CSV table of C-alpha atoms and ligand atoms in Angstrom, one decimal:
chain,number,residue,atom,x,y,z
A,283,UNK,CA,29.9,6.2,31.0
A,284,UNK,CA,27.4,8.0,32.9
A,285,UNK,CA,24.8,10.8,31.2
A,286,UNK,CA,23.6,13.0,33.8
A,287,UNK,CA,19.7,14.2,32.6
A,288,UNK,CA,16.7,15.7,33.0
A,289,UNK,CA,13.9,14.3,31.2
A,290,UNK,CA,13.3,16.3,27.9
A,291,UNK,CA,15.8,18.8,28.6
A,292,UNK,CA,19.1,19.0,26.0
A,293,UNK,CA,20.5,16.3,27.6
A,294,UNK,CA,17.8,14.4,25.6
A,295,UNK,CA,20.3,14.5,22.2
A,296,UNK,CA,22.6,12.9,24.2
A,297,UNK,CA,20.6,10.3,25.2
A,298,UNK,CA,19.3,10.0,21.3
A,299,UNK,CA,22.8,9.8,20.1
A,300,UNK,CA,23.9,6.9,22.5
A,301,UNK,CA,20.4,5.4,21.4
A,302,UNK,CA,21.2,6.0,17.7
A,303,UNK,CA,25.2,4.6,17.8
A,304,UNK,CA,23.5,1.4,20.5
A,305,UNK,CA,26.5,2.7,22.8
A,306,UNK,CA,25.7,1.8,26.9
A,307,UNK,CA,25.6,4.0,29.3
A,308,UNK,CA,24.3,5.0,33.1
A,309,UNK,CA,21.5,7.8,32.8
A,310,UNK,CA,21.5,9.6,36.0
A,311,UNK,CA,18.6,12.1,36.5
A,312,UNK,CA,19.9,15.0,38.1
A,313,UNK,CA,17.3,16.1,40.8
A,314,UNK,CA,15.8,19.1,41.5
A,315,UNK,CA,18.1,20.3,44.0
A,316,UNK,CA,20.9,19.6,42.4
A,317,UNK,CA,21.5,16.9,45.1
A,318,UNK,CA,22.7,13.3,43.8
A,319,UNK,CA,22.0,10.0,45.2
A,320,UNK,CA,25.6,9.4,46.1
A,321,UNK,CA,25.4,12.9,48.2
A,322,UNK,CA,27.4,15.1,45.5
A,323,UNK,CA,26.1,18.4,44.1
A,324,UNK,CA,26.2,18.2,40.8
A,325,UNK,CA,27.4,21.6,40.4
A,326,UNK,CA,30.8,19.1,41.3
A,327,UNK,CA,30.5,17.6,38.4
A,328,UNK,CA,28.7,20.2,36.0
A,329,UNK,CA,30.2,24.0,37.4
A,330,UNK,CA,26.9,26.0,36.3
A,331,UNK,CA,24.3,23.2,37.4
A,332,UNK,CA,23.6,22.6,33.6
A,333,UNK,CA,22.8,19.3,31.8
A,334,UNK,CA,24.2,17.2,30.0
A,335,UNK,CA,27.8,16.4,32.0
A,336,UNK,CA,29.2,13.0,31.2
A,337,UNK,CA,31.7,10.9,33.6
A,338,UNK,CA,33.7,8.3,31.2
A,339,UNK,CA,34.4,6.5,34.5
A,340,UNK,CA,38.5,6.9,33.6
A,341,UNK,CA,38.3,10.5,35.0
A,342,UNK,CA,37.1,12.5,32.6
A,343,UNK,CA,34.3,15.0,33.3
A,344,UNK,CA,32.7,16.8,30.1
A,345,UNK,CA,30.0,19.0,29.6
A,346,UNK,CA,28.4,21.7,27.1
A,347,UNK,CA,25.9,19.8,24.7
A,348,UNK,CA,28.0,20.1,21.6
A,349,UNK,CA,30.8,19.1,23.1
A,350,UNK,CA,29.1,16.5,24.7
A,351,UNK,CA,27.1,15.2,21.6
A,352,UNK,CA,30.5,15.4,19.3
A,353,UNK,CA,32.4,13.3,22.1
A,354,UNK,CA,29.2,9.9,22.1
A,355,UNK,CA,29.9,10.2,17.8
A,356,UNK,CA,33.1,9.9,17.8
A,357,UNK,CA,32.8,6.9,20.5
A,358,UNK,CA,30.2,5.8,17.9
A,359,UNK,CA,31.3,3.4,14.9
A,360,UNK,CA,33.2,5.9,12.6
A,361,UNK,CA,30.3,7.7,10.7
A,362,UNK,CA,27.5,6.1,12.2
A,363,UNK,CA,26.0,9.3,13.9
A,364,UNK,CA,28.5,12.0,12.8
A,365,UNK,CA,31.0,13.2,9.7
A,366,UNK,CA,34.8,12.8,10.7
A,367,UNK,CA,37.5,14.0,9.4
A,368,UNK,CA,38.4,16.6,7.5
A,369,UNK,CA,35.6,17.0,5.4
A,370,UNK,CA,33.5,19.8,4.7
A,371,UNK,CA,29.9,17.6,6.1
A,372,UNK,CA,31.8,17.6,9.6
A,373,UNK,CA,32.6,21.5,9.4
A,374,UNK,CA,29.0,21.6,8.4
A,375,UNK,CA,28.0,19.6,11.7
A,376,UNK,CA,30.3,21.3,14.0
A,377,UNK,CA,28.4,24.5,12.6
A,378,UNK,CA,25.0,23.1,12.8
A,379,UNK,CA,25.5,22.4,16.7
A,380,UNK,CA,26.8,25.5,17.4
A,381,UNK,CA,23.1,27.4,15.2
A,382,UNK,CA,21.6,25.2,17.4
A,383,UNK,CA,23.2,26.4,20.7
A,384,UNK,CA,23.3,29.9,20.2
A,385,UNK,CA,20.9,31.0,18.0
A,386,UNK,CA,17.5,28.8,19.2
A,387,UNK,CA,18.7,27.4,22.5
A,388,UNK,CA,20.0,29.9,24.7
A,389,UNK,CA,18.3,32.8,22.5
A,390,UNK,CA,15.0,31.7,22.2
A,391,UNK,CA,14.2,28.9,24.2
A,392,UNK,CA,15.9,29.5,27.4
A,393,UNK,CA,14.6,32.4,28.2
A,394,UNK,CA,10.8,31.0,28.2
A,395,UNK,CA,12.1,27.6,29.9
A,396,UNK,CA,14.5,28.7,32.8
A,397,UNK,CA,13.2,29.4,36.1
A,398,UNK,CA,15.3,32.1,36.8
A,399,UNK,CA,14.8,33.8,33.6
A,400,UNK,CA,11.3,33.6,33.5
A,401,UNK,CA,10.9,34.9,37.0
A,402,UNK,CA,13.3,38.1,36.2
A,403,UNK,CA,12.1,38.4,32.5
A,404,UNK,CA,8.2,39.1,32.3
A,405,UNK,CA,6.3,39.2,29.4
A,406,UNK,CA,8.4,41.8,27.3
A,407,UNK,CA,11.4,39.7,27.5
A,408,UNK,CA,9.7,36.6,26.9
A,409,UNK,CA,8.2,38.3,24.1
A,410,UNK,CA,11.1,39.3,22.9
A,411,UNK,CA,12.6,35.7,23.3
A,412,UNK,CA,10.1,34.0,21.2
A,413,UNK,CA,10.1,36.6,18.3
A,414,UNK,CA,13.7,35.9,18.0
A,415,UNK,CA,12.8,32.3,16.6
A,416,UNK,CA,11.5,34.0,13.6
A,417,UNK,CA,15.0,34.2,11.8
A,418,UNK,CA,16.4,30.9,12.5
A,419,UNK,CA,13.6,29.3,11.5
A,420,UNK,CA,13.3,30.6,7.9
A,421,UNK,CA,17.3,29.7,7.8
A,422,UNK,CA,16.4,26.1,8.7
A,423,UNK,CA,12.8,26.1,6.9
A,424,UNK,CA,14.4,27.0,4.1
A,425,UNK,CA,17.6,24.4,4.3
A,426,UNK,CA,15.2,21.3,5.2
A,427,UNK,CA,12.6,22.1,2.5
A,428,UNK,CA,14.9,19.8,0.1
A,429,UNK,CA,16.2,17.7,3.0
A,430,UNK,CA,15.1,15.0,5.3
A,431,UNK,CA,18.3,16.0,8.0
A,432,UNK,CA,20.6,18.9,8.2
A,433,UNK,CA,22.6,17.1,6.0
A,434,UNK,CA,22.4,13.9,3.6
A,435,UNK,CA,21.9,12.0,6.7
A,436,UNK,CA,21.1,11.9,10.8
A,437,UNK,CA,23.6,12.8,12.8
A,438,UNK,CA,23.8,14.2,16.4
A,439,UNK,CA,23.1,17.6,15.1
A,440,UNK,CA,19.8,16.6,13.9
A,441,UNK,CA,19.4,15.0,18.0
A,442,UNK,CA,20.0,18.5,19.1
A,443,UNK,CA,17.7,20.4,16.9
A,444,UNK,CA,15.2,17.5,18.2
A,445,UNK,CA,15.4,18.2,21.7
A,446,UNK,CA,15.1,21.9,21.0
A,447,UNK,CA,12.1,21.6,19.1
A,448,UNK,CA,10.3,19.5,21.5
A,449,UNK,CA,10.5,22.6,23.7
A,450,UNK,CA,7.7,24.4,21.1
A,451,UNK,CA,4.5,23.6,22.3
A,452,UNK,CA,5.0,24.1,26.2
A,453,UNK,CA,7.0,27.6,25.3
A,454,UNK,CA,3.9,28.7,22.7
A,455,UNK,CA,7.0,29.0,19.9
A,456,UNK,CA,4.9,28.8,16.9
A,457,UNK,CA,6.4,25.6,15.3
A,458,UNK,CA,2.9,24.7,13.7
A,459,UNK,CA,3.3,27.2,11.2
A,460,UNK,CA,6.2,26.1,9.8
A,461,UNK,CA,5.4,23.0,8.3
A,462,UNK,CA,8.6,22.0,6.9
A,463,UNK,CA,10.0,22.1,10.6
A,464,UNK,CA,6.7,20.1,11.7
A,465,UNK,CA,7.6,17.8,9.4
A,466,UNK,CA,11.2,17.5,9.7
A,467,UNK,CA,10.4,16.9,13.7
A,468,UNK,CA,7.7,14.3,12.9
A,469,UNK,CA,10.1,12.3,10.4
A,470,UNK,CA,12.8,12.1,13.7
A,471,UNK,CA,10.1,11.4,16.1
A,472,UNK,CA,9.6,8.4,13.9
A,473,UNK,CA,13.2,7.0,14.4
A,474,UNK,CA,13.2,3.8,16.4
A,475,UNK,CA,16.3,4.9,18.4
A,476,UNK,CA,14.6,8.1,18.9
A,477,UNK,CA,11.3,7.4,19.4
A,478,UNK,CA,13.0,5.0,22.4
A,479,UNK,CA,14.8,8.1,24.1
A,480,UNK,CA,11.8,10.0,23.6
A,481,UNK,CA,9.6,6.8,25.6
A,482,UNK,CA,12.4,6.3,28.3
A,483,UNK,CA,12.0,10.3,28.8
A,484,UNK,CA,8.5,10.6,29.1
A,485,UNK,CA,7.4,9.3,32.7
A,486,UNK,CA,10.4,10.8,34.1
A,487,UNK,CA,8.8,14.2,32.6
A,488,UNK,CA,6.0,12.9,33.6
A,489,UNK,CA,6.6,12.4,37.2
A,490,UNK,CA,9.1,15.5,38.2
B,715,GSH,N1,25.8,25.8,27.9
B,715,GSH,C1,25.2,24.6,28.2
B,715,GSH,C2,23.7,24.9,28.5
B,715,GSH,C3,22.9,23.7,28.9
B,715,GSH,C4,21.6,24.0,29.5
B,715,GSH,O1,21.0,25.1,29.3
B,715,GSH,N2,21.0,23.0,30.1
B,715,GSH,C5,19.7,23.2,30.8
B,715,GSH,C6,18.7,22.1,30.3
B,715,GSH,S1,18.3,22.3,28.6
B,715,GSH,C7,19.9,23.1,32.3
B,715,GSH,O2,20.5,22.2,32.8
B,715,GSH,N3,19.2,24.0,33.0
B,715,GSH,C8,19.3,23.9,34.4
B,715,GSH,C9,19.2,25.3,35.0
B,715,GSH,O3,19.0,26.3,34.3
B,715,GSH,O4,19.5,25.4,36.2
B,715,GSH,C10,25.2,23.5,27.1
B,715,GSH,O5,25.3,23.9,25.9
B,715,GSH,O6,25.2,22.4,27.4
């Protein structure tokens, strides 16, 4: 399988998940451009230009992070990074990815990380943006104050949140005062599996 990346973006849970599960894979950083080494655009592969995309190598092109994130766990050992079957924890999951997505992601963070957004936005909207991480916050403050993950144990929803909240510092979202966030990003830093993605990451950041 092949995870297309760039360093620290979403595309990091992916990379933590297939760390986490010890699944192998081909990380491909997508440049700049857009243009790969093997002369494709990757909007070829990924239609809006977005990471992650991932090629199983039989033919099958997926992208959209949750989608993405729930296809590595269930390629995972049953369980190991994920809740299967029809149980309530996977529900839960499944609704954990998409909080993450929609309400922080492309609500909060994007605007203040994007390019394009930032260039058309100014200040009021990236105002705007970061306010918004007010309400989700409390939500999760409040759910991990008696939790180490967003449920009884790690799984790829906790990756996502991860990569997300990474994003804190260089996008002035407040994250230090909300120390039970703090926390929970310091205990997951802490992983080995993710602590690796995190190291494999960093020069790349590093040197684009
Ligand atoms: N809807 C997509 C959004 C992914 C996304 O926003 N990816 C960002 C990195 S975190 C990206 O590739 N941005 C490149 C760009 O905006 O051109 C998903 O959920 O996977």
């Amino acid at each position: 399988m092949k995870l297309y990346f760039r360093p620290f973006a979403c595309s990091l849970a992916a990379r933590i998940a297939l760390e986490e599960a010890g699944l192998d894979a081909e990380f491909v950083q997508v440049p700049a451009g857009g243009r790969l080494a093997d002369g494709r655009d990757f909007t070829e592969i990924s239609p809006m230009g977005y990471v992650p995309a991932i090629e199983t190598g039989t033919g099958f092109v997926l992208t959209e992070g949750p989608a993405v994130l729930t296809y590595i766990a269930e390629l995972a050992p049953e369980g190991a990074i994920s809740f299967t079957g029809f149980s309530d924890a996977h529900y839960r999951m499944l609704a954990w990815l998409n909080f993450v997505a929609t309400e922080l992601h492309k609500a909060v963070f994007v605007p203040l990380l994007s390019t394009a957004y930032v260039q058309a936005g100014g200040e009021a909207e990236q105002a705007a943006a970061r306010a918004r991480h007010a309400r989700p916050f409390a939500v999760l403050s409040k759910h991990l104050e008696v939790r180490d993950f967003l449920d009884d144990r790690f799984s790829v929803a906790d990756a996502y949140l991860l990569a997300v909240l990474n994003w804190c510092e260089y996008t002035k979202v407040p994250i230090a005062d909300w120390p039970v966030l703090s926390a929970y990003r310091e205990r997951l830093r802490a992983r080995p599996a993710v602590a690796r993605a995190m190291a494999a990451e960093w020069p790349l950041l590093k040197a684009a």
